[in-house]
Coordinates of C-alpha atoms in Angstrom, one line a residue:
M88 CA -4.3 21.3 -18.1
Q89 CA -3.6 21.9 -14.5
Y90 CA -7.0 23.1 -13.2
H91 CA -9.7 20.4 -13.6
A92 CA -12.5 21.7 -11.3
L93 CA -14.3 24.9 -10.6
A94 CA -15.9 25.4 -7.2
V95 CA -18.2 28.4 -6.8
D96 CA -20.4 29.9 -4.1
Y97 CA -24.0 30.8 -4.9
D98 CA -25.3 33.9 -3.2
G99 CA -23.2 37.0 -4.0
T100 CA -21.0 35.0 -6.3
L101 CA -23.0 33.2 -9.0
A102 CA -26.2 34.9 -8.1
T103 CA -27.5 38.4 -7.7
D104 CA -30.4 38.6 -5.3
G105 CA -30.8 34.9 -5.6
Q106 CA -30.9 34.8 -9.4
V107 CA -28.2 33.7 -11.9
D108 CA -28.2 35.5 -15.2
D109 CA -28.1 33.7 -18.6
A110 CA -24.5 34.7 -19.4
T111 CA -23.2 33.1 -16.2
V112 CA -25.2 29.9 -16.9
E113 CA -23.7 29.8 -20.4
A114 CA -20.2 30.2 -18.9
L115 CA -20.9 27.2 -16.7
R116 CA -22.0 25.1 -19.7
K117 CA -18.7 25.9 -21.4
V118 CA -16.8 24.7 -18.3
K119 CA -18.7 21.4 -18.6
K120 CA -17.9 21.0 -22.3
S121 CA -14.2 21.5 -21.6
G122 CA -14.2 18.3 -19.5
R123 CA -13.7 20.1 -16.2
R124 CA -15.9 19.4 -13.2
L125 CA -18.2 21.8 -11.5
V126 CA -19.0 22.0 -7.8
L127 CA -21.5 24.4 -6.2
V128 CA -20.6 25.3 -2.6
T129 CA -23.4 27.1 -0.8
G130 CA -24.8 27.8 2.6
R131 CA -28.3 27.3 1.4
V132 CA -30.5 24.4 2.3
L133 CA -31.4 22.3 -0.7
P134 CA -35.1 23.0 -1.0
T135 CA -34.6 26.8 -1.3
L136 CA -31.7 26.4 -3.7
L137 CA -33.8 24.1 -6.0
E138 CA -36.6 26.6 -5.9
V139 CA -34.5 29.6 -7.2
F140 CA -32.0 27.8 -9.4
P141 CA -33.2 25.5 -12.2
H142 CA -29.8 24.7 -13.6
T143 CA -28.4 22.6 -10.7
G144 CA -27.9 19.7 -13.3
L145 CA -24.9 21.6 -14.6
F146 CA -23.0 20.7 -11.5
D147 CA -21.3 17.4 -10.9
L148 CA -22.0 17.8 -7.1
I149 CA -23.6 20.4 -4.9
V150 CA -22.2 21.0 -1.4
A151 CA -25.1 22.6 0.6
E152 CA -25.7 23.7 4.1
N153 CA -22.3 25.2 4.4
G154 CA -20.5 21.9 3.9
A155 CA -22.8 19.5 5.8
V156 CA -24.7 18.0 2.8
I157 CA -23.6 16.7 -0.6
L158 CA -26.1 16.3 -3.4
D159 CA -25.5 14.4 -6.7
P160 CA -27.9 16.1 -9.1
A161 CA -27.7 13.3 -11.6
T162 CA -28.8 10.6 -9.1
E163 CA -30.5 12.8 -6.5
E164 CA -28.5 11.0 -3.9
T165 CA -28.0 13.1 -0.8
V166 CA -25.1 12.4 1.7
L167 CA -25.0 14.0 5.2
L168 CA -21.5 14.7 6.6
A169 CA -22.8 15.3 10.1
S170 CA -25.8 14.8 12.4
P171 CA -28.3 17.6 13.0
P172 CA -28.5 19.4 16.4
P173 CA -30.9 17.9 18.9
L174 CA -34.5 19.0 19.0
E175 CA -33.9 20.5 22.4
F176 CA -31.6 23.1 20.8
M177 CA -34.3 24.4 18.4
N178 CA -37.0 24.4 21.2
T179 CA -34.7 26.4 23.5
L180 CA -34.0 29.0 20.8
S181 CA -37.7 29.4 20.2
E182 CA -38.3 29.8 24.0
R183 CA -35.6 32.5 24.1
G184 CA -37.3 34.6 21.5
V185 CA -35.2 33.7 18.4
P186 CA -37.6 34.1 15.4
P187 CA -38.5 31.2 13.1
L188 CA -35.4 29.2 12.1
E189 CA -34.4 27.9 8.7
I190 CA -33.7 24.2 9.4
G191 CA -32.1 21.9 6.9
H192 CA -30.8 18.3 7.1
V193 CA -28.0 19.5 9.4
I194 CA -27.9 23.3 9.5
V195 CA -29.9 25.6 11.7
A196 CA -29.9 29.3 10.6
T197 CA -31.1 32.6 11.8
W198 CA -30.1 36.3 11.4
T199 CA -28.3 38.9 13.4
P200 CA -28.7 40.2 16.0
H201 CA -29.7 36.8 17.5
E202 CA -26.1 35.4 17.6
T203 CA -25.9 36.1 21.3
A204 CA -29.0 34.0 22.1
V205 CA -27.6 31.3 19.9
F206 CA -24.2 31.3 21.6
E207 CA -25.7 31.2 25.0
T208 CA -28.0 28.3 24.1
I209 CA -25.0 26.3 22.8
R210 CA -23.1 27.1 26.0
D211 CA -26.0 26.3 28.3
L212 CA -26.8 23.0 26.6
T213 CA -23.0 22.1 26.3
L214 CA -23.4 21.2 22.7
E215 CA -20.5 20.7 20.2
L216 CA -21.8 23.3 17.8
Q217 CA -20.3 26.3 16.1
I218 CA -21.6 29.6 14.7
I219 CA -20.6 30.6 11.2
F220 CA -21.4 34.1 9.9
N221 CA -22.3 34.8 6.3
K222 CA -22.8 38.5 6.1
G223 CA -26.1 38.9 8.1
A224 CA -26.8 35.2 8.4
V225 CA -26.1 33.2 11.6
M226 CA -25.5 29.6 10.8
V227 CA -25.2 26.8 13.4
L228 CA -23.4 23.6 12.5
P229 CA -21.4 20.8 14.2
T230 CA -17.9 22.0 15.1
N231 CA -16.2 19.9 12.4
I232 CA -18.2 21.2 9.5
N233 CA -17.5 24.0 7.1
K234 CA -17.4 24.6 3.3
A235 CA -13.9 23.3 3.1
V236 CA -14.9 19.9 4.7
G237 CA -17.8 19.6 2.3
L238 CA -15.7 20.6 -0.8
A239 CA -12.9 18.2 0.2
A240 CA -15.5 15.3 0.4
A241 CA -17.0 16.3 -2.9
L242 CA -13.6 16.5 -4.7
E243 CA -12.6 13.1 -3.2
K244 CA -15.8 11.6 -4.6
L245 CA -14.9 13.1 -8.0
G246 CA -11.3 12.0 -7.9
I247 CA -10.0 15.6 -8.1
S248 CA -7.3 17.1 -5.9
P249 CA -7.9 20.5 -4.3
H250 CA -4.6 21.6 -5.9
N251 CA -6.3 21.2 -9.3
T252 CA -9.4 23.2 -8.2
V253 CA -10.2 26.9 -8.7
G254 CA -12.5 28.4 -6.1
V255 CA -14.6 31.6 -6.3
G256 CA -16.4 33.2 -3.4
D257 CA -17.4 36.5 -1.7
A258 CA -18.2 36.1 2.0
E259 CA -16.8 35.0 5.4
N260 CA -18.0 31.4 5.2
D261 CA -16.3 31.0 1.8
Q262 CA -12.9 31.6 3.2
A263 CA -12.4 28.0 4.3
F264 CA -13.1 26.4 1.0
L265 CA -11.2 29.1 -0.9
E266 CA -8.0 28.4 1.1
L267 CA -8.4 24.7 0.2
C268 CA -8.3 25.4 -3.5
G269 CA -5.2 25.6 -5.7
V270 CA -6.3 29.1 -6.8
S271 CA -8.8 31.2 -4.9
A272 CA -10.6 34.1 -6.5
A273 CA -12.7 36.8 -4.9
V274 CA -15.4 38.6 -6.9
N275 CA -15.3 42.4 -6.9
N276 CA -18.2 42.7 -4.5
A277 CA -16.5 40.3 -2.0
L278 CA -15.8 41.4 1.6
D279 CA -12.4 43.0 2.1
S280 CA -11.4 40.2 4.5
V281 CA -11.9 37.7 1.7
K282 CA -10.1 39.8 -0.9
E283 CA -7.1 40.2 1.5
R284 CA -6.6 36.4 1.5
A285 CA -7.5 35.6 -2.1
D286 CA -5.0 34.8 -4.8
W287 CA -7.0 36.7 -7.4
I288 CA -9.1 39.8 -6.9
L289 CA -11.6 40.1 -9.8
T290 CA -12.7 43.5 -11.2
Q291 CA -16.2 42.2 -11.9
D292 CA -19.1 41.6 -9.6
R293 CA -20.9 38.3 -8.9
G294 CA -21.7 36.3 -12.1
A295 CA -19.7 38.6 -14.3
G296 CA -16.6 37.8 -12.2
V297 CA -17.3 34.0 -12.4
T298 CA -17.7 34.4 -16.2
H299 CA -14.3 36.1 -16.4
V300 CA -12.7 33.3 -14.4
V301 CA -14.2 30.8 -16.8
E302 CA -13.0 32.7 -19.9
Q303 CA -9.4 32.7 -18.5
L304 CA -9.7 29.1 -17.5
L305 CA -10.7 28.0 -20.9
D306 CA -8.3 30.4 -22.7
N307 CA -5.0 29.5 -21.0
D308 CA -5.8 27.3 -17.9
L309 CA -4.9 30.3 -15.7
Q310 CA -1.4 30.2 -16.9
Q311 CA -0.5 33.2 -14.6
F312 CA -0.8 30.9 -11.6
H313 CA 1.3 28.0 -12.9
L314 CA 4.6 29.4 -11.7
R315 CA 3.7 30.7 -8.3
S316 CA 6.7 31.1 -6.0
D317 CA 4.7 30.2 -2.9
Q318 CA 3.7 26.8 -4.2
G319 CA 5.5 23.8 -5.6
A320 CA 8.4 21.5 -4.5
L321 CA 10.5 22.9 -1.6
L322 CA 14.2 22.1 -2.5
G323 CA 15.7 23.9 0.4
Q324 CA 16.8 27.4 1.4
D325 CA 19.3 30.0 0.2
L326 CA 22.0 31.2 2.6
V327 CA 19.8 33.9 4.1
G328 CA 17.0 31.4 4.9
Q329 CA 14.6 32.1 2.0
E330 CA 12.7 29.1 0.7
I331 CA 13.7 27.8 -2.8
R332 CA 10.6 26.2 -4.4
V333 CA 10.2 25.1 -8.0
P334 CA 6.8 25.0 -9.7
L335 CA 5.4 21.6 -10.4
C336 CA 3.8 22.2 -13.8
D337 CA 6.9 22.9 -16.0
T338 CA 9.9 21.8 -14.0
R339 CA 12.4 19.1 -14.7
V340 CA 14.9 18.7 -11.8
L341 CA 18.1 16.7 -12.3
V342 CA 19.9 15.7 -9.1
T343 CA 23.4 14.2 -8.9
G344 CA 26.0 13.8 -6.2
D345 CA 29.0 11.9 -4.9
P346 CA 28.6 8.6 -3.1
A347 CA 27.1 9.1 0.4
A348 CA 26.4 12.8 -0.4
G349 CA 22.8 12.4 0.7
K350 CA 20.8 12.1 -2.6
S351 CA 18.3 9.8 -0.9
R352 CA 17.9 12.1 2.1
F353 CA 17.4 15.1 -0.2
A354 CA 14.7 13.1 -2.2
I355 CA 12.9 12.1 0.9
S356 CA 12.8 15.7 2.2
V357 CA 11.2 16.8 -1.0
L358 CA 8.7 14.0 -1.0
E359 CA 7.8 14.5 2.6
Q360 CA 7.0 18.1 2.0
L361 CA 4.9 17.5 -1.0
M362 CA 2.9 14.7 0.6
A363 CA 2.4 16.8 3.7
E364 CA 0.9 19.6 1.5
G365 CA -1.4 17.2 -0.2
Y366 CA 0.4 16.8 -3.5
Q367 CA 0.2 13.3 -5.0
T368 CA 3.6 11.7 -5.8
C369 CA 4.7 8.7 -7.8
I370 CA 8.2 7.3 -7.2
I371 CA 9.9 5.1 -9.8
D372 CA 12.2 2.9 -7.8
P373 CA 14.6 0.8 -9.9
E374 CA 16.4 -0.8 -7.0
G375 CA 13.6 -1.3 -4.5
D376 CA 15.0 1.3 -2.2
Y377 CA 11.8 3.1 -1.2
Q378 CA 9.9 0.2 0.2
G379 CA 9.7 1.8 3.7
L380 CA 8.5 5.3 2.6
D381 CA 5.8 6.6 4.8
S382 CA 2.5 7.7 3.3
A383 CA 3.0 5.7 0.1
I384 CA 1.7 2.4 -1.2
V385 CA 4.5 0.2 -2.6
L386 CA 3.8 -1.9 -5.7
G387 CA 6.3 -4.5 -7.0
T388 CA 8.5 -7.1 -5.3
R389 CA 11.8 -8.8 -5.9
E390 CA 9.9 -11.5 -7.8
Q391 CA 7.5 -9.5 -9.8
A392 CA 7.2 -6.0 -11.3
P393 CA 3.8 -4.1 -10.9
T394 CA 1.4 -3.7 -13.7
V395 CA 0.5 -0.3 -15.1
E396 CA -3.1 -1.0 -14.2
E397 CA -2.1 -1.5 -10.5
V398 CA -0.3 1.8 -10.5
I399 CA -3.2 3.8 -11.9
E400 CA -5.6 2.1 -9.5
V401 CA -3.5 3.4 -6.5
L402 CA -3.3 6.9 -8.0
S403 CA -7.0 7.0 -8.7
Q404 CA -7.4 8.1 -5.1
P405 CA -6.0 11.7 -4.9
K406 CA -4.6 11.2 -1.4
Q407 CA -2.7 8.1 -2.2
N408 CA 1.0 8.2 -3.2
C409 CA 2.7 5.3 -5.0
V410 CA 6.1 3.7 -5.0
V411 CA 6.6 1.7 -8.2
S412 CA 9.4 -0.8 -7.4
L413 CA 11.3 -2.2 -10.5
F414 CA 13.5 -4.3 -8.3
G415 CA 12.0 -7.5 -9.8
T416 CA 12.8 -6.3 -13.3
K417 CA 16.1 -6.9 -15.0
T418 CA 18.1 -3.8 -15.8
D419 CA 17.9 -4.3 -19.5
N420 CA 14.1 -4.5 -19.3
Q421 CA 13.6 -1.5 -17.2
P422 CA 13.5 1.1 -20.1
K423 CA 10.7 -0.7 -21.8
L424 CA 8.6 -1.0 -18.6
F425 CA 9.4 2.6 -17.8
N426 CA 8.1 3.7 -21.2
Q427 CA 4.8 1.9 -20.6
L428 CA 4.5 3.4 -17.2
L429 CA 5.4 6.9 -18.2
R430 CA 2.9 6.9 -21.1
S431 CA 0.1 5.9 -18.7
L432 CA 1.2 8.4 -16.0
L433 CA 1.2 11.3 -18.5
E434 CA -2.2 10.3 -19.9
Y435 CA -3.6 10.0 -16.4
R436 CA -2.1 13.4 -15.6
R437 CA -3.7 14.9 -18.7
K438 CA -7.1 13.8 -17.4
T439 CA -6.8 14.6 -13.7
G440 CA -3.7 16.8 -13.2
R441 CA -2.1 14.0 -11.1
P442 CA 0.3 12.7 -10.0
H443 CA 1.6 16.2 -9.3
W444 CA 5.2 15.0 -8.9
I445 CA 7.1 12.0 -10.4
L446 CA 10.5 11.0 -9.0
V447 CA 12.8 8.7 -11.0
D448 CA 15.5 7.4 -8.8
E449 CA 18.7 5.8 -10.2
A450 CA 17.5 7.3 -13.5
H451 CA 20.4 5.9 -15.5
Y452 CA 18.7 2.4 -15.3
P453 CA 15.3 3.2 -16.9
L454 CA 16.7 6.1 -18.9
P455 CA 20.1 5.0 -20.2
K456 CA 21.9 6.5 -23.2
T457 CA 20.2 3.9 -25.4
W458 CA 16.7 4.8 -24.2
Q459 CA 14.2 4.9 -27.1
H460 CA 11.0 6.7 -26.0
G461 CA 9.2 7.2 -29.3
E462 CA 7.7 10.3 -30.8
D463 CA 4.7 10.2 -28.4
I464 CA 6.9 11.1 -25.4
N465 CA 8.2 14.6 -25.5
V466 CA 10.5 15.0 -22.5
E467 CA 10.6 18.8 -22.9
Q468 CA 6.9 19.0 -22.3
I469 CA 6.9 16.8 -19.1
G470 CA 6.8 18.9 -15.9
G471 CA 6.7 18.0 -12.2
I472 CA 9.5 15.4 -12.5
M473 CA 12.8 14.8 -10.8
F474 CA 15.6 12.5 -12.0
I475 CA 18.2 11.3 -9.6
T476 CA 21.5 9.7 -10.6
A477 CA 25.1 9.4 -9.6
F478 CA 26.1 8.8 -13.2
L479 CA 25.3 11.7 -15.5
D480 CA 27.3 10.3 -18.3
R481 CA 25.1 7.2 -18.4
L482 CA 21.9 9.2 -18.7
H483 CA 20.1 9.8 -22.0
P484 CA 20.9 13.2 -23.6
D485 CA 17.2 14.2 -23.7
I486 CA 17.1 14.1 -19.9
L487 CA 20.3 16.0 -19.5
E488 CA 19.4 18.7 -22.0
T489 CA 15.8 19.4 -21.0
A490 CA 16.4 19.6 -17.3
N491 CA 15.9 23.2 -16.2
V492 CA 17.0 22.9 -12.6
F493 CA 20.2 21.1 -11.7
L494 CA 21.3 20.2 -8.1
A495 CA 24.8 19.1 -7.2
L496 CA 25.3 17.4 -3.8
S497 CA 29.0 17.2 -3.0
E498 CA 31.8 18.7 -0.9
T499 CA 32.8 20.2 -4.3
P500 CA 29.5 21.0 -6.1
A501 CA 31.2 23.3 -8.6
R502 CA 33.0 20.3 -10.0
L503 CA 29.7 18.5 -10.6
I504 CA 28.1 21.6 -12.2
Q505 CA 31.1 21.9 -14.5
N506 CA 30.8 18.2 -15.5
Y507 CA 27.1 18.7 -16.2
S508 CA 27.6 21.9 -18.2
S509 CA 30.2 20.1 -20.3
L510 CA 27.7 17.4 -21.2
I511 CA 25.1 19.8 -22.3
G512 CA 27.4 22.4 -23.8
V513 CA 26.1 25.4 -21.7
T514 CA 28.3 27.7 -19.6
P515 CA 26.8 27.8 -16.1
G516 CA 28.6 30.9 -14.8
V517 CA 30.6 31.0 -11.6
L518 CA 29.5 29.5 -8.3
A519 CA 30.6 32.3 -6.0
P520 CA 32.1 31.5 -2.6
P521 CA 29.4 31.3 0.1
Q522 CA 28.8 34.7 1.7
D523 CA 28.6 33.2 5.2
G524 CA 32.1 31.7 4.9
E525 CA 30.7 28.3 6.0
P526 CA 31.3 25.0 4.2
H527 CA 28.2 24.0 2.1
Q528 CA 27.7 20.7 0.2
A529 CA 24.8 21.6 -2.1
A530 CA 24.3 24.0 -5.0
I531 CA 21.5 24.7 -7.4
W532 CA 21.7 25.9 -10.9
W533 CA 18.2 27.1 -12.0
Q534 CA 19.1 28.1 -15.5
E535 CA 16.4 30.7 -16.1
K536 CA 17.5 32.5 -12.8
G537 CA 21.2 32.9 -13.6
P538 CA 24.4 31.3 -12.4
P539 CA 24.5 28.5 -9.7
T540 CA 23.9 29.4 -6.1
W541 CA 24.4 27.6 -2.8
L542 CA 21.6 25.6 -1.3
K543 CA 20.8 24.6 2.3
R544 CA 19.0 21.3 2.3
I545 CA 15.9 20.4 4.4
E546 CA 16.5 17.4 6.5
P547 CA 13.9 14.6 6.3
K548 CA 11.5 14.4 9.3
G549 CA 10.6 10.7 9.2
E550 CA 12.7 7.6 9.7
H551 CA 13.3 5.8 6.5
L552 CA 15.7 3.0 5.7
R553 CA 15.7 3.8 2.0
H554 CA 18.4 1.3 1.0
Q555 CA 16.9 -1.5 3.0
R556 CA 16.4 -4.0 0.2
T557 CA 19.7 -3.0 -1.5
Y558 CA 21.5 -3.6 1.7
L559 CA 19.8 -7.0 2.2
D560 CA 20.1 -8.4 -1.3
G561 CA 21.8 -5.8 -3.6
E562 CA 25.2 -5.8 -5.1
M563 CA 27.4 -3.3 -3.3
D564 CA 30.4 -1.8 -4.9
A565 CA 33.7 -3.3 -3.8
D566 CA 34.7 -0.5 -1.6
M567 CA 31.5 -0.7 0.4
R568 CA 31.6 -4.5 1.1
F569 CA 32.6 -6.1 4.3
Y570 CA 35.8 -8.2 4.2
F571 CA 36.4 -11.1 6.6
R572 CA 40.2 -11.2 6.9
G573 CA 40.8 -12.7 10.3
P574 CA 43.4 -11.9 13.0
E575 CA 46.4 -12.6 10.7
D576 CA 44.9 -11.3 7.4
K577 CA 44.9 -14.8 6.0
L578 CA 41.4 -14.5 4.5
N579 CA 39.8 -12.1 2.1
L580 CA 36.1 -13.0 2.0
G581 CA 34.1 -10.0 0.7
V582 CA 30.3 -9.9 1.2
Q583 CA 28.2 -7.6 -0.9
N584 CA 25.1 -7.4 1.2
L585 CA 23.6 -8.4 4.6
R586 CA 22.2 -11.7 3.4
M587 CA 25.7 -12.8 2.2
F588 CA 27.1 -11.5 5.5
M589 CA 24.9 -13.9 7.4
Q590 CA 25.6 -16.8 5.1
V591 CA 29.4 -16.4 5.2
A592 CA 29.4 -15.8 8.9
E593 CA 27.5 -19.1 9.5
G594 CA 30.4 -21.0 8.0
L595 CA 33.2 -18.9 9.4
D596 CA 35.7 -20.1 12.0
D597 CA 35.2 -18.7 15.6
D598 CA 38.5 -16.9 15.7
T599 CA 37.8 -14.9 12.6
W600 CA 34.3 -14.1 13.7
L601 CA 35.3 -13.0 17.2
H602 CA 38.3 -11.0 15.9
H603 CA 36.0 -8.7 13.9
L604 CA 33.3 -8.6 16.5
K605 CA 35.6 -7.6 19.4
Q606 CA 37.3 -4.9 17.3
G607 CA 33.9 -3.4 16.5
D608 CA 34.3 -4.0 12.8
Y609 CA 30.7 -5.2 12.3
A610 CA 29.2 -2.2 14.2
N611 CA 31.4 0.2 12.2
W612 CA 30.2 -1.4 8.9
F613 CA 26.6 -1.3 9.9
R614 CA 26.9 2.4 10.9
E615 CA 29.1 3.8 8.2
V616 CA 28.0 1.8 5.1
I617 CA 24.6 0.4 6.0
H618 CA 23.7 3.7 7.7
D619 CA 21.7 1.8 10.4
D620 CA 22.6 3.2 13.8
E621 CA 20.1 0.8 15.5
L622 CA 21.8 -2.3 14.0
A623 CA 25.2 -0.8 14.9
A624 CA 24.1 -0.3 18.5
F625 CA 22.8 -3.9 18.7
A626 CA 26.2 -5.2 17.4
C627 CA 27.9 -3.2 20.1
R628 CA 25.7 -4.8 22.8
V629 CA 26.5 -8.3 21.4
Q630 CA 30.2 -7.4 21.3
K631 CA 30.2 -6.4 25.0
D632 CA 28.1 -9.4 26.2
P633 CA 30.7 -11.7 27.9
N634 CA 28.1 -14.5 28.2
L635 CA 27.7 -15.0 24.4
S636 CA 29.8 -17.5 22.6
A637 CA 30.9 -17.1 19.0
E638 CA 28.0 -19.2 17.8
A639 CA 25.4 -17.4 20.0
S640 CA 26.6 -13.9 18.9
R641 CA 26.3 -15.0 15.2
Q642 CA 22.7 -16.2 15.9
E643 CA 21.8 -13.0 17.7
L644 CA 23.0 -10.7 14.9
A645 CA 21.4 -12.9 12.2
K646 CA 18.1 -13.0 14.1
Y647 CA 18.1 -9.2 14.4
I648 CA 18.9 -8.6 10.7
T649 CA 16.3 -11.1 9.6
Q650 CA 13.6 -9.5 11.7
K651 CA 14.4 -5.9 10.7
Y652 CA 15.2 -6.3 7.0
E653 CA 12.9 -9.3 6.0
T654 CA 9.9 -9.2 8.3
G655 CA 10.1 -5.5 9.1
V656 CA 9.7 -6.1 12.9

């Protein structure tokens, strides 16, 4: 189930001349029985709503006064999202001949043609107020309030993401909250301006239109909107600049690449885009590489893995993203822990629709060939997930075979596509030479769309030292290590990480240390292997400082590395 909440306007949507018919009320009851949440979003003040509509108890929350007030019908608790205009404002309107006003907790409303008098009063009193039109109504509210603000607050209270919400409305003041929802529907009697921007234009008026939405919601969860090309994870662009997005609900993306091909940068670019658009993400991080990811809460340390309960607690807030670091878990134990975590994530997603996107980095660790997931985990039914690995041949066959989007990041992506196709026994077709004649280092094979095509990647916007913990304490491959050899190549001391670099340097003779420093070997290693331009630049400054002795230069570099990679300063 992707859509877990239905948000509806009252006048002109649910109601006809202020009244809701029995068939529409019964449709609302069916929504409640399905386990979904109901939110009423209206411009009315609460007293007049309660007078005309006796079924407010069907709704989990009511957003009234055009987004300024939230009522919990079960507890009768009322929350104001803004302060009312000053009394001077109402008095001045009355003095200027504006007829009796409807005054709520926050809202002040009248009718056309008095909008000019209202505007002039706001201007003359220099008030931070706005005018919102609703057909003939003229509503005055604080400048930061509209139906979208009210609905967002209500959904946060319910623990539901706007992406998992369907909205239905008919008038100008509904447009803001409709744009917030994952699917927006306009009843047949809606204004043309609302229909033009809605995802779904209904052929029925008012309550009958809402009833039709409910029927489709309960019948197939609005399946027609699951695979929208304008939503989902942005993977990059084709060679003519068109976005390539994959839907979140039924997509299993598998990413591989050569060493230093940019798998991490690609993953970060996808995560940044999803987070910026309000999708909730959960990153499974076997090597502790995403500790510095912006906009995410990191769970797990080098000493201790996080608990499943801790992960779900973070994800219980729709706006929070989570990095689950398995760095403190031995490689052999990661598949078992991953199974526990995946079961909990899938169950939580079944209840809430979140997290929208799961990323499994270094997937060959938690999902090796020997992975045993049990009958309760059907990989083919998991959507909104991305697996990243440099070692396809170490990955469990279920992951290889059920992936429906494959990305190859390499100077020769056709080679990786061929390797993958051999593993799954499917012919991918030919990756044609790029039409622009330029060299490209990424290709995508979206199996249902035909043969592989070239991909232009989106560069990450934020600074992120993804491999920070690996570089500090991890086990680098032999060809990535730094080797202290000395001026005459008498030594061969390899260091596999920055901590070992500092430890070996401390006991190194001055001639060997200075030999590599003056040649710029440290700066080159920091730049080309550690991918830390700032550290490389600092090493260059140390190298060029004639006042630093061998011991002092060692201390300066060790201090900088410790501050940046251990304390985060």
